PDB file of C-alpha atoms in Angstrom:
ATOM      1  CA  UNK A   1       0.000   0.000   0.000  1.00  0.00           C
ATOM      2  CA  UNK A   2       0.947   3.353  -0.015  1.00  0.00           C
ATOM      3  CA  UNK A   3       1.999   5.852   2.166  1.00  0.00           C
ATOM      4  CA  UNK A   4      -1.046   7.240   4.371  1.00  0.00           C
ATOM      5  CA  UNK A   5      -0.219  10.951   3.081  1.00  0.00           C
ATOM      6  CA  UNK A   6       0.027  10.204  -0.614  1.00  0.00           C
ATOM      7  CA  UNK A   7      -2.744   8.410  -0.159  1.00  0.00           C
ATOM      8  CA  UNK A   8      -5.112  11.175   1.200  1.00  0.00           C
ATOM      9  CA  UNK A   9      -3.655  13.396  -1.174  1.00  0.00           C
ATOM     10  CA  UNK A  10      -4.454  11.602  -4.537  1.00  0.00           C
ATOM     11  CA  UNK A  11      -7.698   9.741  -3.599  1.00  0.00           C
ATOM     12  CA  UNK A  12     -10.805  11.228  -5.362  1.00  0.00           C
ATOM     13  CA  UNK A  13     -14.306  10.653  -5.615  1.00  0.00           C
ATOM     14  CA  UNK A  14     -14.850   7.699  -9.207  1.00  0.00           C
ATOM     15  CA  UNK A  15     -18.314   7.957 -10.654  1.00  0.00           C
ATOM     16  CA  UNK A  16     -17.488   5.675 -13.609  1.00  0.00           C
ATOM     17  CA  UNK A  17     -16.353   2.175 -13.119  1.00  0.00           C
ATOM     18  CA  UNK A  18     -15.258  -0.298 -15.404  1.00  0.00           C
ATOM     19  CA  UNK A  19     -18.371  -2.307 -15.447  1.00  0.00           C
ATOM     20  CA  UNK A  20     -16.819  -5.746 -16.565  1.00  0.00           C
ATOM     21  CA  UNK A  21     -14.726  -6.016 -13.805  1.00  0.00           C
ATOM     22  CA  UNK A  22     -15.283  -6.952  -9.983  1.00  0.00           C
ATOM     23  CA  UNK A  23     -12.661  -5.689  -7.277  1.00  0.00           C
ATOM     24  CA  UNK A  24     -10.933  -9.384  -6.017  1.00  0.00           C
ATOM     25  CA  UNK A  25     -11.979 -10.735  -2.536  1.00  0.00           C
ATOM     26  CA  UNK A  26      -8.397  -9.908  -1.025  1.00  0.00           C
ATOM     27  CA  UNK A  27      -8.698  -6.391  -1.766  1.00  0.00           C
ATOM     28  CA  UNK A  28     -12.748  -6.533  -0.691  1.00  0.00           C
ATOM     29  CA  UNK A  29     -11.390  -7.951   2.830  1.00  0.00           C
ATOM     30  CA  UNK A  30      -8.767  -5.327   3.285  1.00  0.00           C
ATOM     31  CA  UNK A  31     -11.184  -2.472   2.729  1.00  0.00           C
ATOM     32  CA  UNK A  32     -13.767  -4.069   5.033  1.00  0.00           C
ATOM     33  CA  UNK A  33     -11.073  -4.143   7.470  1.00  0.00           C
ATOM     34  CA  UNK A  34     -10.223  -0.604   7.245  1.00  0.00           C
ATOM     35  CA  UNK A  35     -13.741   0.154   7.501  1.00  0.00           C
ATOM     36  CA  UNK A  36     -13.989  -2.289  11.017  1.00  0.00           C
ATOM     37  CA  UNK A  37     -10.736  -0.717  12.457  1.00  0.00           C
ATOM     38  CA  UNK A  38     -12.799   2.831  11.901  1.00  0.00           C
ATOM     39  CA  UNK A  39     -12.449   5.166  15.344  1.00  0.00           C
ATOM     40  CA  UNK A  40     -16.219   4.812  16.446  1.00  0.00           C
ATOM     41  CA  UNK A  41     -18.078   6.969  19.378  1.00  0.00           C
ATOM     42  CA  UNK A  42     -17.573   5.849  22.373  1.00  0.00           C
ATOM     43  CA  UNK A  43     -16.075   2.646  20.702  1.00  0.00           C
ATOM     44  CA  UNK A  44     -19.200   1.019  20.162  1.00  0.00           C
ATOM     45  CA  UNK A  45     -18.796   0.181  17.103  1.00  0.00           C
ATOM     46  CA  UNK A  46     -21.930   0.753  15.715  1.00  0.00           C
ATOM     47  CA  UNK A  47     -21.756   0.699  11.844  1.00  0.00           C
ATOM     48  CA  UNK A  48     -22.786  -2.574   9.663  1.00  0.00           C
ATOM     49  CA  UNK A  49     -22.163  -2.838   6.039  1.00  0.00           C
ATOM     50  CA  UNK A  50     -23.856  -4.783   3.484  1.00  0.00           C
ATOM     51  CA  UNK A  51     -21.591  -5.538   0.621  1.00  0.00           C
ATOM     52  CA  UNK A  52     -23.651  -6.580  -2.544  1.00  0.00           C
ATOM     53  CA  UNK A  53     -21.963  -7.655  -5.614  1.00  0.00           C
ATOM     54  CA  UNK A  54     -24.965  -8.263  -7.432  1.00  0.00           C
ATOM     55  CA  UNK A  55     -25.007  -6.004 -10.499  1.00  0.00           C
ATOM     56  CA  UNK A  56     -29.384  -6.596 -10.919  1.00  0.00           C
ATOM     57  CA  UNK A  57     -29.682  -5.578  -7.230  1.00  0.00           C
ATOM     58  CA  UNK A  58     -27.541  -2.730  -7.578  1.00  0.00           C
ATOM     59  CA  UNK A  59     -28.656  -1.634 -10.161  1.00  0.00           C
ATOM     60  CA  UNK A  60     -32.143  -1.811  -9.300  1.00  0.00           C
ATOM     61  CA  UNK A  61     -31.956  -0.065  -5.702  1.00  0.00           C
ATOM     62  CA  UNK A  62     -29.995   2.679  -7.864  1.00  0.00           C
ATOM     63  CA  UNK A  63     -33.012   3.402 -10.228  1.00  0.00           C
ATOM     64  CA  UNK A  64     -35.030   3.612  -6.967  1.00  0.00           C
ATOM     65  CA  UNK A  65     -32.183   6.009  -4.917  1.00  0.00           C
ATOM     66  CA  UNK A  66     -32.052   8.052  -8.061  1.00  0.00           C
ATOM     67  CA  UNK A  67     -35.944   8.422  -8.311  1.00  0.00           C
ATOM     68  CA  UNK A  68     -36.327   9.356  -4.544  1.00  0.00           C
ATOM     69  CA  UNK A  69     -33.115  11.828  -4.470  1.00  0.00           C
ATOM     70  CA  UNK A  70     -34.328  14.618  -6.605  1.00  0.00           C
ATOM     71  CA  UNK A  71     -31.455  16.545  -6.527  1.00  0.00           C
ATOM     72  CA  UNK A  72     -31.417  19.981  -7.676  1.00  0.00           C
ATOM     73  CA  UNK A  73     -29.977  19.883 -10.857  1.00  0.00           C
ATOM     74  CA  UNK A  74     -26.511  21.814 -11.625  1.00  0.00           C
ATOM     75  CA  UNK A  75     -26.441  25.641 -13.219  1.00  0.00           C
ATOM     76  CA  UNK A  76     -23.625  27.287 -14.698  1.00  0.00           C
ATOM     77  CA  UNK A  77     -22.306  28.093 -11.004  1.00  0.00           C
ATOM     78  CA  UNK A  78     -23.979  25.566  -8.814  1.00  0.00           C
ATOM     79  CA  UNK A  79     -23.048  21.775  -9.487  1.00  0.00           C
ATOM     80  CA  UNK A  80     -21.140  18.856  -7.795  1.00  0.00           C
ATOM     81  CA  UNK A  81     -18.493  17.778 -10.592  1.00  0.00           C
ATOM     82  CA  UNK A  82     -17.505  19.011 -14.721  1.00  0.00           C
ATOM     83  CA  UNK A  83     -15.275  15.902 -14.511  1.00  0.00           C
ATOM     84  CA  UNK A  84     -17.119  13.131 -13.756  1.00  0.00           C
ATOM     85  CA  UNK A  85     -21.356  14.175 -13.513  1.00  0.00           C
ATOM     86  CA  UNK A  86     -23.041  13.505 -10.554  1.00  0.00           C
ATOM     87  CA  UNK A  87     -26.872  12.629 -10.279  1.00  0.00           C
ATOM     88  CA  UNK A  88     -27.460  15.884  -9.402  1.00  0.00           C
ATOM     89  CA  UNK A  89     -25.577  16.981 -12.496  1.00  0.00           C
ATOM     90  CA  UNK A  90     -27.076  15.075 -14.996  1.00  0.00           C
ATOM     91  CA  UNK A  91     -31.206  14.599 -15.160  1.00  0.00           C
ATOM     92  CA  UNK A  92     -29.819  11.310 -18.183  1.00  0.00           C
ATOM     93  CA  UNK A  93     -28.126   9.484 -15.204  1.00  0.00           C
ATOM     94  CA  UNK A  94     -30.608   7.262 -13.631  1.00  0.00           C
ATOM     95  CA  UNK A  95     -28.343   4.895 -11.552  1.00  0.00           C
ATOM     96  CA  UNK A  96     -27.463   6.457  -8.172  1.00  0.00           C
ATOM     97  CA  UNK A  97     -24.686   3.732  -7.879  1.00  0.00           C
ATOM     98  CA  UNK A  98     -23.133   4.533 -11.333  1.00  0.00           C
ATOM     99  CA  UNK A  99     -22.864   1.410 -11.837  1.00  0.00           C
ATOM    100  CA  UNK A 100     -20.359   0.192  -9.247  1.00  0.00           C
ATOM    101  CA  UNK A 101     -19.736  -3.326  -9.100  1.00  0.00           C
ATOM    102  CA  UNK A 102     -19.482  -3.620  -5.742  1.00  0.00           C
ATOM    103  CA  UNK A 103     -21.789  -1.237  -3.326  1.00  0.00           C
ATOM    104  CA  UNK A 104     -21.484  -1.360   0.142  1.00  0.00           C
ATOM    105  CA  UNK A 105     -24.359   0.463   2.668  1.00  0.00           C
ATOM    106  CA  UNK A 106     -23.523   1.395   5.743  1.00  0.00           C
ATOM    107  CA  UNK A 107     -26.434   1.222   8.408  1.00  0.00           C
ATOM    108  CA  UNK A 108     -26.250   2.797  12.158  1.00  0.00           C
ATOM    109  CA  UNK A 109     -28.377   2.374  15.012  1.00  0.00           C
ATOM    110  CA  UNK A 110     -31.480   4.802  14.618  1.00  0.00           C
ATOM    111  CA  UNK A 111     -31.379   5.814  17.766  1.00  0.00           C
ATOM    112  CA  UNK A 112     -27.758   6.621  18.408  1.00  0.00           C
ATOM    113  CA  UNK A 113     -26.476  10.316  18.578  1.00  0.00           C
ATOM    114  CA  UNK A 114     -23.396   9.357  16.669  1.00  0.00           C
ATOM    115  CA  UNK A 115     -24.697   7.233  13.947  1.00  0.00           C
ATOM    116  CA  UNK A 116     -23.847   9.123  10.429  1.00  0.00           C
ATOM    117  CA  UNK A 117     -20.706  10.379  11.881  1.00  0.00           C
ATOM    118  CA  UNK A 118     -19.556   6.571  12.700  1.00  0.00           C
ATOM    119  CA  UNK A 119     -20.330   5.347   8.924  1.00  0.00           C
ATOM    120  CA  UNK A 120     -18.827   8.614   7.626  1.00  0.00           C
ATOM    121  CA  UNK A 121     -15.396   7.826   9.782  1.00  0.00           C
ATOM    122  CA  UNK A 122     -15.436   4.218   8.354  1.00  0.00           C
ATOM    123  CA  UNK A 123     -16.424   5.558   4.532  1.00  0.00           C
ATOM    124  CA  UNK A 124     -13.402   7.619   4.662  1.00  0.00           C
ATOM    125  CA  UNK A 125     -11.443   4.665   6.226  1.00  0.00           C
ATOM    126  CA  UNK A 126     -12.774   2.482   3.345  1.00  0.00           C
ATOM    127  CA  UNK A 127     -11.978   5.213   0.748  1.00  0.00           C
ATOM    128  CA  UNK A 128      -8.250   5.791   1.692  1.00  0.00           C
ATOM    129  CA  UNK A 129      -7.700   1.617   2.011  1.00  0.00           C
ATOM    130  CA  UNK A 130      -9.526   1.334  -1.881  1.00  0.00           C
ATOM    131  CA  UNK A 131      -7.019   4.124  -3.602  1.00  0.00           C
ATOM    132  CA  UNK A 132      -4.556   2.436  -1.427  1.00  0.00           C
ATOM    133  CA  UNK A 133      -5.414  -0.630  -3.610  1.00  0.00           C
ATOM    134  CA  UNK A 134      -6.362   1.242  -7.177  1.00  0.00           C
ATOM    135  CA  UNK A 135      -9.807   0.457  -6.644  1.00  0.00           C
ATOM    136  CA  UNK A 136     -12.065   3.682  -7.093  1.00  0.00           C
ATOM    137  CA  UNK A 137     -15.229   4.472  -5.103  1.00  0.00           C
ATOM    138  CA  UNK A 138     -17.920   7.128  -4.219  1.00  0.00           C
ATOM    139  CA  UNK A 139     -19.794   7.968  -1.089  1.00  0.00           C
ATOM    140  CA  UNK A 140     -23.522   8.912  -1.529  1.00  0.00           C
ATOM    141  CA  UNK A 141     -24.777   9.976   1.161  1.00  0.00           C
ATOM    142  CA  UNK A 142     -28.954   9.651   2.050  1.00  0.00           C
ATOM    143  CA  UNK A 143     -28.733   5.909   2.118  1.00  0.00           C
ATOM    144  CA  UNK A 144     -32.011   5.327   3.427  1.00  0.00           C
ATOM    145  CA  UNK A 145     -33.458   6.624  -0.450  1.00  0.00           C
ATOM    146  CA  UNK A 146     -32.453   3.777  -2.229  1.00  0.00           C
ATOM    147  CA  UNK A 147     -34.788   1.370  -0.025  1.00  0.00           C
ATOM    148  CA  UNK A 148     -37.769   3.774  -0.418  1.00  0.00           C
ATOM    149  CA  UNK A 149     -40.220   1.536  -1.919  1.00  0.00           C
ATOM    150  CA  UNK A 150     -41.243  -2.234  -1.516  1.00  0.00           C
ATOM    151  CA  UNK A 151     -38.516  -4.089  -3.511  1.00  0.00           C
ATOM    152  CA  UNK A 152     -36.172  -1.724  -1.040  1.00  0.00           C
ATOM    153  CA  UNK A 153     -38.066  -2.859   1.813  1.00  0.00           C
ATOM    154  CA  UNK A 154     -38.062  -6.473   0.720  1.00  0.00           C
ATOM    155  CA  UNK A 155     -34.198  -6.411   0.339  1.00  0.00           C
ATOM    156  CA  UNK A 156     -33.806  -5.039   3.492  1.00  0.00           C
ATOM    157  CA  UNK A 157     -35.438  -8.036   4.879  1.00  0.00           C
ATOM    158  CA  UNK A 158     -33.781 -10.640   2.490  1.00  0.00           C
ATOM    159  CA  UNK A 159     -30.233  -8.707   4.087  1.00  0.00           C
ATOM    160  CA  UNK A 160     -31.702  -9.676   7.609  1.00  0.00           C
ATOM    161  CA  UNK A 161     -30.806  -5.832   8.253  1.00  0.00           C
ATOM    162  CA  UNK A 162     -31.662  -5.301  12.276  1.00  0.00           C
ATOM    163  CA  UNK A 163     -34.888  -3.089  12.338  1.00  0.00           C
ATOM    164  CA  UNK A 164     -33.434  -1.112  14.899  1.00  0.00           C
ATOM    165  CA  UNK A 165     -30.920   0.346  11.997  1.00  0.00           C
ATOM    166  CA  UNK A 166     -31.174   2.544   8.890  1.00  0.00           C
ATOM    167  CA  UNK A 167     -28.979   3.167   5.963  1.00  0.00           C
ATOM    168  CA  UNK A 168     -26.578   6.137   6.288  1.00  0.00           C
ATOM    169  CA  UNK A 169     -25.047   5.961   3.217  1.00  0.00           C
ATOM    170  CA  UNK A 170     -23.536   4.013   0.052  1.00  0.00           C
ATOM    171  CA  UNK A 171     -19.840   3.207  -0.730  1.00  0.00           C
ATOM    172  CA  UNK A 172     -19.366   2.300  -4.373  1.00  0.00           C
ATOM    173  CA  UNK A 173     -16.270   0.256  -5.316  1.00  0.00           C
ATOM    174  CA  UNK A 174     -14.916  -0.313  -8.836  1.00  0.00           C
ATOM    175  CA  UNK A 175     -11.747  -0.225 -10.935  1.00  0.00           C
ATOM    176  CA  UNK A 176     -11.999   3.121 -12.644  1.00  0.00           C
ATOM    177  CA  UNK A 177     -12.909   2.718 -15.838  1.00  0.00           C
ATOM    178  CA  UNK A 178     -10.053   2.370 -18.738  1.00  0.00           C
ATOM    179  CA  UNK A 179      -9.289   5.854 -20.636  1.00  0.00           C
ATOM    180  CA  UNK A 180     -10.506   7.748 -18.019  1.00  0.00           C
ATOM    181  CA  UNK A 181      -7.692   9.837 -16.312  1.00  0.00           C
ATOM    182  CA  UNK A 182      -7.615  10.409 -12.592  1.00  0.00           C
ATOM    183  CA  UNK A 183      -9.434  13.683 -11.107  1.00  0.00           C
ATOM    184  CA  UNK A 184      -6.833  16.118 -10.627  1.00  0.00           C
ATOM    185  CA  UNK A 185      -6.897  18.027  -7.654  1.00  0.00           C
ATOM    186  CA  UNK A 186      -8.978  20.807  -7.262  1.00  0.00           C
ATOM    187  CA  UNK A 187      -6.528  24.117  -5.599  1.00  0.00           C
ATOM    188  CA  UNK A 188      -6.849  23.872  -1.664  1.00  0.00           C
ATOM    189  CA  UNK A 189      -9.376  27.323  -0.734  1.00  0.00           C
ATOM    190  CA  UNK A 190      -7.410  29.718   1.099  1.00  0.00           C
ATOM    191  CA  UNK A 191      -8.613  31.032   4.889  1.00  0.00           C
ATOM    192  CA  UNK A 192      -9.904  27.365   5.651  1.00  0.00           C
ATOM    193  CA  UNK A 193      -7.354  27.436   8.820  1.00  0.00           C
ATOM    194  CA  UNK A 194      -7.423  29.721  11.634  1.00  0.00           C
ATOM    195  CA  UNK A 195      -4.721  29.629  14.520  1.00  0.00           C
ATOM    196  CA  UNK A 196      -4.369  31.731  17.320  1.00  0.00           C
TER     197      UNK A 196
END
């Protein structure tokens, strides 16, 4: 792997993923492990993920993500990305996962203070381990959206996904796909530290 510093400094968000291609269970484990070894309030260790690898399911609780989202749609000054389109960039995507062979949800305990900021901690965990790797991925955050209808509610159930939790957010894992260059680094905004 390599070194925690390059690492934060090259990893970027990957919105299109070489579809043919599913990250290897080695590198799936190490990521989940990253993700586990997350700091956690109070160490509870609250988070559960739910990695599914099944491009039809994926896909499908993408459609339904994408329909419930309605995200404002970028203007001239107002969007997420001109390098790689978000959903709320582009009305023509209509797969919240982008296709991602591998998504993972994180779910935290409903009623626990600390519950988005856990799965966020072990997102960015699971990010840094991925570029680590050359795998890509995306967080989308408003997991609970893509289980916002009955076939969502009837995965949930097939997951055996505790009641007592809700989805935080998606991780999506790929290869980036071939031709596509990195995302270079947008210039760090100045005033963003103040010491005294």
């Amino acid at each position: 792997m390599k070194d925690v510093m390059e690492t934060i400094l090259h990893r970027r968000a990957i919105r299109r993923f070489d579809t043919a291609r599913q990250i290897e269970e080695d590198a799936l484990r190490q990521i989940l492990q990253a993700g586990l070894y997350a700091p956690s309030a109070g160490g509870r260790q609250g988070p559960l993920f739910v990695v599914c690898q099944d491009a039809g399911v994926n896909a499908r609780l993408g459609r339904i993500k994408r329909a419930n989202s309605r995200p404002r749609m970028a203007t001239a000054t107002s969007y997420v990305s001109r390098e790689q389109l978000s959903i709320a960039d582009d009305p023509k995507l209509t797969n919240a996962f982008y296709d991602a062979p591998t998504v993972i949800t994180l779910f935290g305990p409903k009623n626990f203070l600390f519950a988005a900021e856990d799965c966020a901690v072990a997102a960015e965990n699971m990010m840094l381990a991925a570029d680590a790797l050359g795998i890509g991925s995306c967080y989308i955050g408003q997991g609970w959206t893509a289980f916002a209808d009955p076939y969502g509610q009837e995965t949930l159930r097939r997951w055996n996904v505790r009641t007592d939790y809700y989805a935080v957010m998606q991780l999506l894992l790929g290869y980036p796909r071939a031709g596509d260059a990195h995302p270079t680094p947008k210039p760090r905004k100045e005033g963003r530290v103040l010491r005294f």
